[in-house]
Short mmCIF file of C-alpha atoms in Angstrom, two decimals:
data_model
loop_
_atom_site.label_atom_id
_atom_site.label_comp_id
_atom_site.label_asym_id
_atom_site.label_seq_id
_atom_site.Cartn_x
_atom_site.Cartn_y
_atom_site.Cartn_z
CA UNK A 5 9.97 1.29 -82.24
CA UNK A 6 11.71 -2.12 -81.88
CA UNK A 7 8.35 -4.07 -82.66
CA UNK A 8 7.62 -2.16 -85.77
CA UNK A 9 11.06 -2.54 -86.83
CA UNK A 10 10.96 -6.23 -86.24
CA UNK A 11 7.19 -6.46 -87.69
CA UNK A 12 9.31 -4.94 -91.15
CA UNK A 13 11.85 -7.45 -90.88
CA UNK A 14 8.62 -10.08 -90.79
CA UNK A 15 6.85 -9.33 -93.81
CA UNK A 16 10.25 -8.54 -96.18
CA UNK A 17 11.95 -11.66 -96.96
CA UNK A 18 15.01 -9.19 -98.28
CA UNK A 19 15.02 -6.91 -94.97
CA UNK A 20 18.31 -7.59 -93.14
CA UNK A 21 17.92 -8.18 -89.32
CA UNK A 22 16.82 -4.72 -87.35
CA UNK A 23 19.75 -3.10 -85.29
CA UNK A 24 17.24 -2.39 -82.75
CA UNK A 25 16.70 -6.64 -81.93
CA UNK A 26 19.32 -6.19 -78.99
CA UNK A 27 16.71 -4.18 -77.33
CA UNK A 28 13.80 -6.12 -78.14
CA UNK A 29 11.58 -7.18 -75.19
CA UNK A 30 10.40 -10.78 -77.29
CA UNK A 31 7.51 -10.94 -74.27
CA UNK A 32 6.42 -7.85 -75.41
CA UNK A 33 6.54 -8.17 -78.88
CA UNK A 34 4.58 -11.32 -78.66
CA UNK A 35 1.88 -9.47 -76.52
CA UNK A 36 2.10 -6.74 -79.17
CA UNK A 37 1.77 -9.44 -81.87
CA UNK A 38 -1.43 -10.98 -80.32
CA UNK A 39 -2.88 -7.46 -79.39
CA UNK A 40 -2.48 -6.74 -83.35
CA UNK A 41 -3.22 -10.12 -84.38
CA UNK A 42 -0.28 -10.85 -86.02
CA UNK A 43 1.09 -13.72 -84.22
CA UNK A 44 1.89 -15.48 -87.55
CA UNK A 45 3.41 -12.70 -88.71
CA UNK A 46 6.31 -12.10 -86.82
CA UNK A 47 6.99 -15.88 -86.31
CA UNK A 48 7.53 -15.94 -90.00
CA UNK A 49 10.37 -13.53 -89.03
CA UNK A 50 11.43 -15.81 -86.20
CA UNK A 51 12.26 -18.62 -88.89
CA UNK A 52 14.22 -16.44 -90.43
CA UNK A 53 16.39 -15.89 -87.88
CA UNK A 54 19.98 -16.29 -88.93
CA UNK A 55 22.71 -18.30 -86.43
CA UNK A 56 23.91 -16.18 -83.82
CA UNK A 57 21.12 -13.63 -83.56
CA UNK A 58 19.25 -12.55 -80.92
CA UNK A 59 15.67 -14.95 -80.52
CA UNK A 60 13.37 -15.68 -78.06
CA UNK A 61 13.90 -17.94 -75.57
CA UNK A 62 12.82 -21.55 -75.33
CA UNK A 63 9.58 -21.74 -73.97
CA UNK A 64 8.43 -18.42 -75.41
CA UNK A 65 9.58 -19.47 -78.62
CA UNK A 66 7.86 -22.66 -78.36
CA UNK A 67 4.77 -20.69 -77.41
CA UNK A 68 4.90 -18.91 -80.65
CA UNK A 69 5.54 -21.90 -82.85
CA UNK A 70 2.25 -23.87 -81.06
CA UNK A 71 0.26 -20.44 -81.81
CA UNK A 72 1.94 -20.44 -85.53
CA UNK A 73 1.08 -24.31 -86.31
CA UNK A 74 -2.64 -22.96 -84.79
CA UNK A 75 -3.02 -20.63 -87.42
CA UNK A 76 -1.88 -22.75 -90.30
CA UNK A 77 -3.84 -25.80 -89.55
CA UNK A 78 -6.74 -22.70 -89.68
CA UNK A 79 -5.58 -21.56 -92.63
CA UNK A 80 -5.43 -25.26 -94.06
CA UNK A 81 -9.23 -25.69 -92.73
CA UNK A 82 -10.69 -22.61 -93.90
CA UNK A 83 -8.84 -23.04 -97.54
CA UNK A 84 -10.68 -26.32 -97.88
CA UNK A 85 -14.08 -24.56 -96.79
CA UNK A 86 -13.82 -21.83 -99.18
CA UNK A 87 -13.59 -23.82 -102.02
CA UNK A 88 -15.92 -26.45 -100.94
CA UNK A 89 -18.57 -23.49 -100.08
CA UNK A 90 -18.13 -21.93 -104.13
CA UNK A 91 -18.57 -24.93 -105.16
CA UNK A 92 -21.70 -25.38 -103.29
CA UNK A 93 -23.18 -21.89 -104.32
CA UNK A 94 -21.83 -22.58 -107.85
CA UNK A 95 -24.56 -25.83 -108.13
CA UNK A 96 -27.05 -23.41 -106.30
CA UNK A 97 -27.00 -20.79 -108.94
CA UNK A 98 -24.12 -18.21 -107.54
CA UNK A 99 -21.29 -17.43 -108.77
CA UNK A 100 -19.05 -15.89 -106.12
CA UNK A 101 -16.09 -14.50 -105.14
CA UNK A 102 -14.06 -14.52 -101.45
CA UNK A 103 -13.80 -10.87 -99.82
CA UNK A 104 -10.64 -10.61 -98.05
CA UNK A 105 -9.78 -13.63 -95.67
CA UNK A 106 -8.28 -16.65 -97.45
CA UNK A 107 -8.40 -14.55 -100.85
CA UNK A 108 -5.65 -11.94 -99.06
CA UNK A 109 -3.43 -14.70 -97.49
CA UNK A 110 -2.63 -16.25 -101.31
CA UNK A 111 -0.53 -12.48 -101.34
CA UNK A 112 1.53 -13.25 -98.29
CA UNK A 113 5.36 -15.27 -99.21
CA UNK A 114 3.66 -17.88 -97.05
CA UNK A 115 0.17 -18.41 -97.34
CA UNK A 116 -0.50 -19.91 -94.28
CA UNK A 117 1.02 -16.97 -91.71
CA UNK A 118 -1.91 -14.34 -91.83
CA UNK A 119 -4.40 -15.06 -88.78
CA UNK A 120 -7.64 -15.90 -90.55
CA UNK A 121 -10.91 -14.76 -89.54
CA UNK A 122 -14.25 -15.27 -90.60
CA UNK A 123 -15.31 -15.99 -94.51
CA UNK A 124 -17.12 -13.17 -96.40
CA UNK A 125 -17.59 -14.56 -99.89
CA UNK A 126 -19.65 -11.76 -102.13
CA UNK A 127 -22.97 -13.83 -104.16
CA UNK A 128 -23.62 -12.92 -108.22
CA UNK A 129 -27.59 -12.75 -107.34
CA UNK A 130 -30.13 -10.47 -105.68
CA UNK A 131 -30.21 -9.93 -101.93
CA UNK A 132 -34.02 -11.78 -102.01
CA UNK A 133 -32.21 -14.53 -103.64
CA UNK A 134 -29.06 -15.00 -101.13
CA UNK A 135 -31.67 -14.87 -98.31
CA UNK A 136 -34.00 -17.32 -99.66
CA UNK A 137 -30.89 -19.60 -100.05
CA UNK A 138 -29.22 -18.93 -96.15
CA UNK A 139 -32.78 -19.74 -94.89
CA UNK A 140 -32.74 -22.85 -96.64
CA UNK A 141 -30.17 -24.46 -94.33
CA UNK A 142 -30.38 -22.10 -91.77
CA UNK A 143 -32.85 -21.56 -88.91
CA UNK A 144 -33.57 -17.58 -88.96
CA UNK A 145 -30.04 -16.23 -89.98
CA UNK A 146 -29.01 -12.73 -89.09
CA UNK A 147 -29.84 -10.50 -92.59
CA UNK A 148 -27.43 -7.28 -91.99
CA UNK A 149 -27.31 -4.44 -94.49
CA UNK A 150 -24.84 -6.10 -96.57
CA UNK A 151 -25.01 -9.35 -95.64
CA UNK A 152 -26.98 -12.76 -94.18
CA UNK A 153 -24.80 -14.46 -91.43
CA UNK A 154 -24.71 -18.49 -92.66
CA UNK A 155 -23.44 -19.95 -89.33
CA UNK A 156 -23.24 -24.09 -91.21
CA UNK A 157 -19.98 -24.58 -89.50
CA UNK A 158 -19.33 -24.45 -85.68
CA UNK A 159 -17.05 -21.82 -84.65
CA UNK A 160 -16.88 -21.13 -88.09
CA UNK A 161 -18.62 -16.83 -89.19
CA UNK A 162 -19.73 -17.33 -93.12
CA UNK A 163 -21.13 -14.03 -94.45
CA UNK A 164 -22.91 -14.02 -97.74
CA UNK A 165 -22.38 -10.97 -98.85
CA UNK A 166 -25.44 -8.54 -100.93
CA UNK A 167 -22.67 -6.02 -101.55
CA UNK A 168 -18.96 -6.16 -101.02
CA UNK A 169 -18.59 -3.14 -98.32
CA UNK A 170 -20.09 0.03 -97.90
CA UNK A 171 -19.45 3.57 -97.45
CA UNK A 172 -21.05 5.51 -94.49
CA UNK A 173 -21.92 8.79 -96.63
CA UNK A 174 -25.10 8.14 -98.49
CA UNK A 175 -23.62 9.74 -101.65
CA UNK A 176 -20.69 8.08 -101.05
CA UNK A 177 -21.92 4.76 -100.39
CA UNK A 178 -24.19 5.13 -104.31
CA UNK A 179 -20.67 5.89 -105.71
CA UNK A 180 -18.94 2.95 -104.18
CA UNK A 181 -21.70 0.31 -105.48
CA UNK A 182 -21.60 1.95 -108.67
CA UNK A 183 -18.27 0.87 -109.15
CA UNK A 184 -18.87 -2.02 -107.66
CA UNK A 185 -21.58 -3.13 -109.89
CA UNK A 186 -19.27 -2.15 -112.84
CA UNK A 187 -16.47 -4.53 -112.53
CA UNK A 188 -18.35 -7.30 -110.90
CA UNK A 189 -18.04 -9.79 -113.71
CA UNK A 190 -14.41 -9.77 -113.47
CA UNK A 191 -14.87 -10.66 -109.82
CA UNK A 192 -16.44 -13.25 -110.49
CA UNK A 193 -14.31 -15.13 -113.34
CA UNK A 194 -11.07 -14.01 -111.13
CA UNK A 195 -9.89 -17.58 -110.25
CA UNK A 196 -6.60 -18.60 -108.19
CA UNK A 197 -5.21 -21.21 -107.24
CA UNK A 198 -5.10 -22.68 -103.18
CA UNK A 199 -1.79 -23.74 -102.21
CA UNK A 200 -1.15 -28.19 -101.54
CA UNK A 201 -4.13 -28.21 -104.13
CA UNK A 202 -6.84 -26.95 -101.68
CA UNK A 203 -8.54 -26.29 -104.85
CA UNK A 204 -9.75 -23.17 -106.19
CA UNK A 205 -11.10 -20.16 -105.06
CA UNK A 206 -12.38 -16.86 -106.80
CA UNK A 207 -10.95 -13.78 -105.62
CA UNK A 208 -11.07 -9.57 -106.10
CA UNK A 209 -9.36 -8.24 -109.09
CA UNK A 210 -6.42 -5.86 -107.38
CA UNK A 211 -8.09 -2.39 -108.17
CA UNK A 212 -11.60 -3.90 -107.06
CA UNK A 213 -9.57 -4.95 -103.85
CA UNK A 214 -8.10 -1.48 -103.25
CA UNK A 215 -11.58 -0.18 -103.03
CA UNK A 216 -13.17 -2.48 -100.57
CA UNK A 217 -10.30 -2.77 -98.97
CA UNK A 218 -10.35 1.03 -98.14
CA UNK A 219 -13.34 1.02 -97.34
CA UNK A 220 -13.53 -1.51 -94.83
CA UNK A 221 -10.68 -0.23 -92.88
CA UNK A 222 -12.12 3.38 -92.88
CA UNK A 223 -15.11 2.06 -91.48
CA UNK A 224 -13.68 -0.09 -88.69
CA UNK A 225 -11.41 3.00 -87.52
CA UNK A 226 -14.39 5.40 -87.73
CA UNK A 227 -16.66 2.96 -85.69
CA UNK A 228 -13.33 1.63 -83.18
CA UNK A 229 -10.14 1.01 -84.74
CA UNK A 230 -7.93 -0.93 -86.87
CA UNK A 231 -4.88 -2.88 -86.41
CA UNK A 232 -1.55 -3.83 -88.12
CA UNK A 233 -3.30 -6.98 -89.76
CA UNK A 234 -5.32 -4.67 -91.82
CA UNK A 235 -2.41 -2.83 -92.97
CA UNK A 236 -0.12 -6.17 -93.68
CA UNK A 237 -2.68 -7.36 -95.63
CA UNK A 238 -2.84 -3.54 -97.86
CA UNK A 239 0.79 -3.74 -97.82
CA UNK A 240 0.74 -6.99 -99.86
CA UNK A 241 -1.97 -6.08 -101.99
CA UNK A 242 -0.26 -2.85 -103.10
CA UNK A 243 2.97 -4.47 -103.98
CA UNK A 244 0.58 -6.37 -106.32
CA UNK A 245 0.46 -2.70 -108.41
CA UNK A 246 3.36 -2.95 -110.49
CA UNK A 247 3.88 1.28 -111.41
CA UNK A 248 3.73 4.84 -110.31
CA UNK A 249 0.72 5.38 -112.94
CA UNK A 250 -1.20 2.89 -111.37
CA UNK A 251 -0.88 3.92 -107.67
CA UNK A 252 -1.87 7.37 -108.99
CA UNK A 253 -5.02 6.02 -110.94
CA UNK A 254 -6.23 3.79 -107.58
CA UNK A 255 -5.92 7.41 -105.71
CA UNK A 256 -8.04 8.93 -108.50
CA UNK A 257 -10.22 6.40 -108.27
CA UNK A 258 -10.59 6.59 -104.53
CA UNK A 259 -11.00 10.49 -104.45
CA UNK A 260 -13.73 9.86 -107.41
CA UNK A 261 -15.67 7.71 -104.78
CA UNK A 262 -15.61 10.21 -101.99
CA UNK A 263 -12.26 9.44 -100.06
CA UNK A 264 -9.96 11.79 -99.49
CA UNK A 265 -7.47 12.07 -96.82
CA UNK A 266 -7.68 8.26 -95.65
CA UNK A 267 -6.12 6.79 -98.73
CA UNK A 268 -3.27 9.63 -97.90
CA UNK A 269 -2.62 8.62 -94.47
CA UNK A 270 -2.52 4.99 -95.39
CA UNK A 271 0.19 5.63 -98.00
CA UNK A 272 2.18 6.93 -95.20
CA UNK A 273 1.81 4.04 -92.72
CA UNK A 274 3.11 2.09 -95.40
CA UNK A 275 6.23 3.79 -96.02
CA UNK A 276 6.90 4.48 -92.75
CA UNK A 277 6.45 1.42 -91.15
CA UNK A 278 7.22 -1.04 -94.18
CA UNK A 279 9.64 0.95 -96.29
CA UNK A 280 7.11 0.82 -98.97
CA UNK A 281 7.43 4.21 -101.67
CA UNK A 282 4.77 6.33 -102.49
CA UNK A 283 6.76 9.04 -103.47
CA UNK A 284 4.63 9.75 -106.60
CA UNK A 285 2.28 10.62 -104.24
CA UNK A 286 3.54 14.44 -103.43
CA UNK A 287 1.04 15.63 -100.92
CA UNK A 288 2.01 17.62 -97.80
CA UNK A 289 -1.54 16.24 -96.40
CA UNK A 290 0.07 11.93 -96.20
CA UNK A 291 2.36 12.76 -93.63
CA UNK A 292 -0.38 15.09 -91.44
CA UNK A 293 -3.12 12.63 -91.82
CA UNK A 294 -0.21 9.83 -91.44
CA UNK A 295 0.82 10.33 -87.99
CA UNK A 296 -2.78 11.12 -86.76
CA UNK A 297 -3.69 7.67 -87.56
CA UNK A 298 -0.69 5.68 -87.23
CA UNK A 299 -1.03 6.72 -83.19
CA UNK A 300 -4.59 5.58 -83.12
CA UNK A 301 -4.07 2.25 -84.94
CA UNK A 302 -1.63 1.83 -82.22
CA UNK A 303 -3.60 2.85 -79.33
CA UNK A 304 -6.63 1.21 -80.63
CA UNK A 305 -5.46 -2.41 -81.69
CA UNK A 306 -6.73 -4.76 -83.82
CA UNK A 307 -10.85 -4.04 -83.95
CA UNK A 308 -10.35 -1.31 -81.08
CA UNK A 309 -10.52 -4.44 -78.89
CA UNK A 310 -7.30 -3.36 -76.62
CA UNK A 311 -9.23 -0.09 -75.78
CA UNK A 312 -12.63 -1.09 -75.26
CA UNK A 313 -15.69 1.10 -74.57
CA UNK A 314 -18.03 1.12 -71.69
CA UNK A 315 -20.82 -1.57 -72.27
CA UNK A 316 -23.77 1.17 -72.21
CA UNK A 317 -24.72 4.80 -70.49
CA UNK A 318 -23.93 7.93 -71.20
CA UNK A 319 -20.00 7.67 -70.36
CA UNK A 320 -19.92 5.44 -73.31
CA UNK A 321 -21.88 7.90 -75.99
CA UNK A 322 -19.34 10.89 -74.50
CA UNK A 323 -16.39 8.51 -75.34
CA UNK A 324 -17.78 8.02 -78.85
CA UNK A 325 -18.25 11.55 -79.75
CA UNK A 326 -14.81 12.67 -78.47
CA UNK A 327 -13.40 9.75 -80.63
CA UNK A 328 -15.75 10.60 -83.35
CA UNK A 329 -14.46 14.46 -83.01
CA UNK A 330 -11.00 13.08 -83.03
CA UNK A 331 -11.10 11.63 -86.02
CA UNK A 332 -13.33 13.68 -88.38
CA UNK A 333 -9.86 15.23 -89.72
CA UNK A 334 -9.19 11.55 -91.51
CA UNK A 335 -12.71 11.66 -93.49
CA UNK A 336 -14.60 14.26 -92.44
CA UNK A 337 -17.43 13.47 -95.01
CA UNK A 338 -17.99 9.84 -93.16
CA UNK A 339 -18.46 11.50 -89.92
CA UNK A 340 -21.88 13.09 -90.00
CA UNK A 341 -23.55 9.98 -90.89
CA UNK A 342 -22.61 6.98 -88.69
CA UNK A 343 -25.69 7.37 -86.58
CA UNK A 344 -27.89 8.07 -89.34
CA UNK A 345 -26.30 5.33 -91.38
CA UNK A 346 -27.21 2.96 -88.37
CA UNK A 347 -30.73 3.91 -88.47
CA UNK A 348 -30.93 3.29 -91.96
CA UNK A 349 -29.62 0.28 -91.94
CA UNK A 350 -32.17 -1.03 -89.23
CA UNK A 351 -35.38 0.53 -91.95
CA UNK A 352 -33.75 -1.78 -94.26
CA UNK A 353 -33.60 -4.71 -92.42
CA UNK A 354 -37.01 -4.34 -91.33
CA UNK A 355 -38.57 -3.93 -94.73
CA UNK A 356 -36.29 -7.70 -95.93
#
């Protein structure tokens, strides 16, 4: 697929120019880009464009580079808030540490080309504690399972995080905080620098990132679907593990937790679509697994936004069990529990 191939091209600096560019469709590929969110992206390819080649034309391209400068003056902004809000919790008592978001841009060749989001920064300190210090300078914040919502900035999501991520298997979810709770000091002493001194920011140690990473994605496809941003941003992380040994010890470690084909399948987007090699990884069930969810990531787009459900009514909870039936292949031990997970959630909430 031209898109893909061009997407490739985007994130590896040493990729030559994709044969397949004479048939590109550049509208396309820039609805394609803002369906997956990853405008910035493949404008980083643009730039690298060499004389002569095939490139959008002038007012599309000129589109793309207002939407580009968009998402690096975001980037800029939401560096600046990151450190500024670790420095805040640091004089309130928390150490911290940023989940995903600006912590997963500093892994991109330039910083400033992933399309940021929200901020989910993870708080050393009990979940009484963290709520106790949202309400302080918020009226009534949203408490969620694993997190109080800490809207201080307009159009700005903050999420103080209890708990990094979660599984949706009960026994899976006591195995993933395990873990997490075992390597949280590093977390928290794991300190980078921003780029045009920004400041500082701590961030996830790259096996600690693996995990919630994983499991954050699983539960977005499960409950809608993923798109390609999710997958850049793994792609960059795992080039960040420098040896066969240590790809096979992250899979261990995942399968330890309770995943089991999902870690597979993601191994095989990555290859496939970035040239990335997981060849250590000899498993007949990474291809299988592979294609099943490389056509739903597709399909689905970034959040499951491009394929949207009905709003309510019984159409909608058909939809959602097909889906759910569709998928239970990937992680079959997830499946049974997103309802139940949902109602536990809510018992929790209502006993903060």
């Amino acid at each position: 697929m031209p898109y893909l191939d061009f997407l490739r091209y985007s994130i590896d600096d040493e990729c030559p120019v994709p044969a397949s560019i004479d048939k590109l469709d550049w509208h396309g590929l820039y609805d394609f880009a803002a369906k997956q969110a990853i405008i910035g992206v493949i404008y980083h390819g643009i730039k690298r464009l060499p004389e002569g080649a095939p490139r959008p034309d002038t007012d599309l391209e000129l589109q793309w580079f207002g939407m580009a400068e968009a998402i690096r003056k975001r980037n800029m902004q939401l560096n600046m808030v990151a450190a500024k809000l670790q420095q805040n919790l640091a004089k309130a008592g928390f150490r911290s540490c940023i989940l995903k978001g600006q912590g997963n841009a500093l892994m991109y060749p330039d910083p400033y080309m992933r399309q940021a989001g929200d901020i989910d920064v993870w708080l050393d300190g009990s979940k009484e504690d963290i709520i106790a210090y949202a309400r302080k300078n918020v009226d009534n914040p949203k408490v969620l399972y694993h997190h109080v919502e800490y809207p201080i900035i307009k159009d700005l999501d903050i999420e103080l995080h209890f708990i990094p991520s979660f599984m949706l298997n009960p026994w899976n979810n006591a195995r993933i905080q395990k873990y997490f709770e075992s390597t949280r000091e590093l977390q928290f002493t794991n300190e980078k620098p921003l780029p045009q001194n920004a400041g500082t920011i701590f961030v996830p140690t790259v096996q600690f990132n693996y995990v919630m990473q994983l499991s954050h994605i699983l539960r977005h496809y499960l409950k809608g679907g993923f798109g390609l941003r999710h997958l850049v941003d793994f792609y960059f992380l795992m080039k960040n593990v420098s040896s066969d040994d240590e790809v096979k010890s992250l899979l261990n470690l995942s399968t330890e937790i309770g995943f089991h084909r999902f870690p597979l399948a993601v191994f095989y987007l990555l290859e496939t679509l970035f040239g990335a090699d997981f060849s250590c990884v000899d498993s007949a069930l990474k291809g299988k697994a592979g294609k099943k969810l490389l056509k739903d990531m597709i399909e689905e787009g970034n959040l499951g936004k491009s394929n949207p459900l009905p709003a309510k009514g019984f159409q909608k909870k058909c939809i959602q069990i097909k889906m759910l039936m569709h998928k239970a292949y990937i992680e079959p031990s997830e499946i049974p529990f997103i309802h139940y997970t949902r109602y536990w959630r809510k018992l929790k909430k209502s006993r903060t």
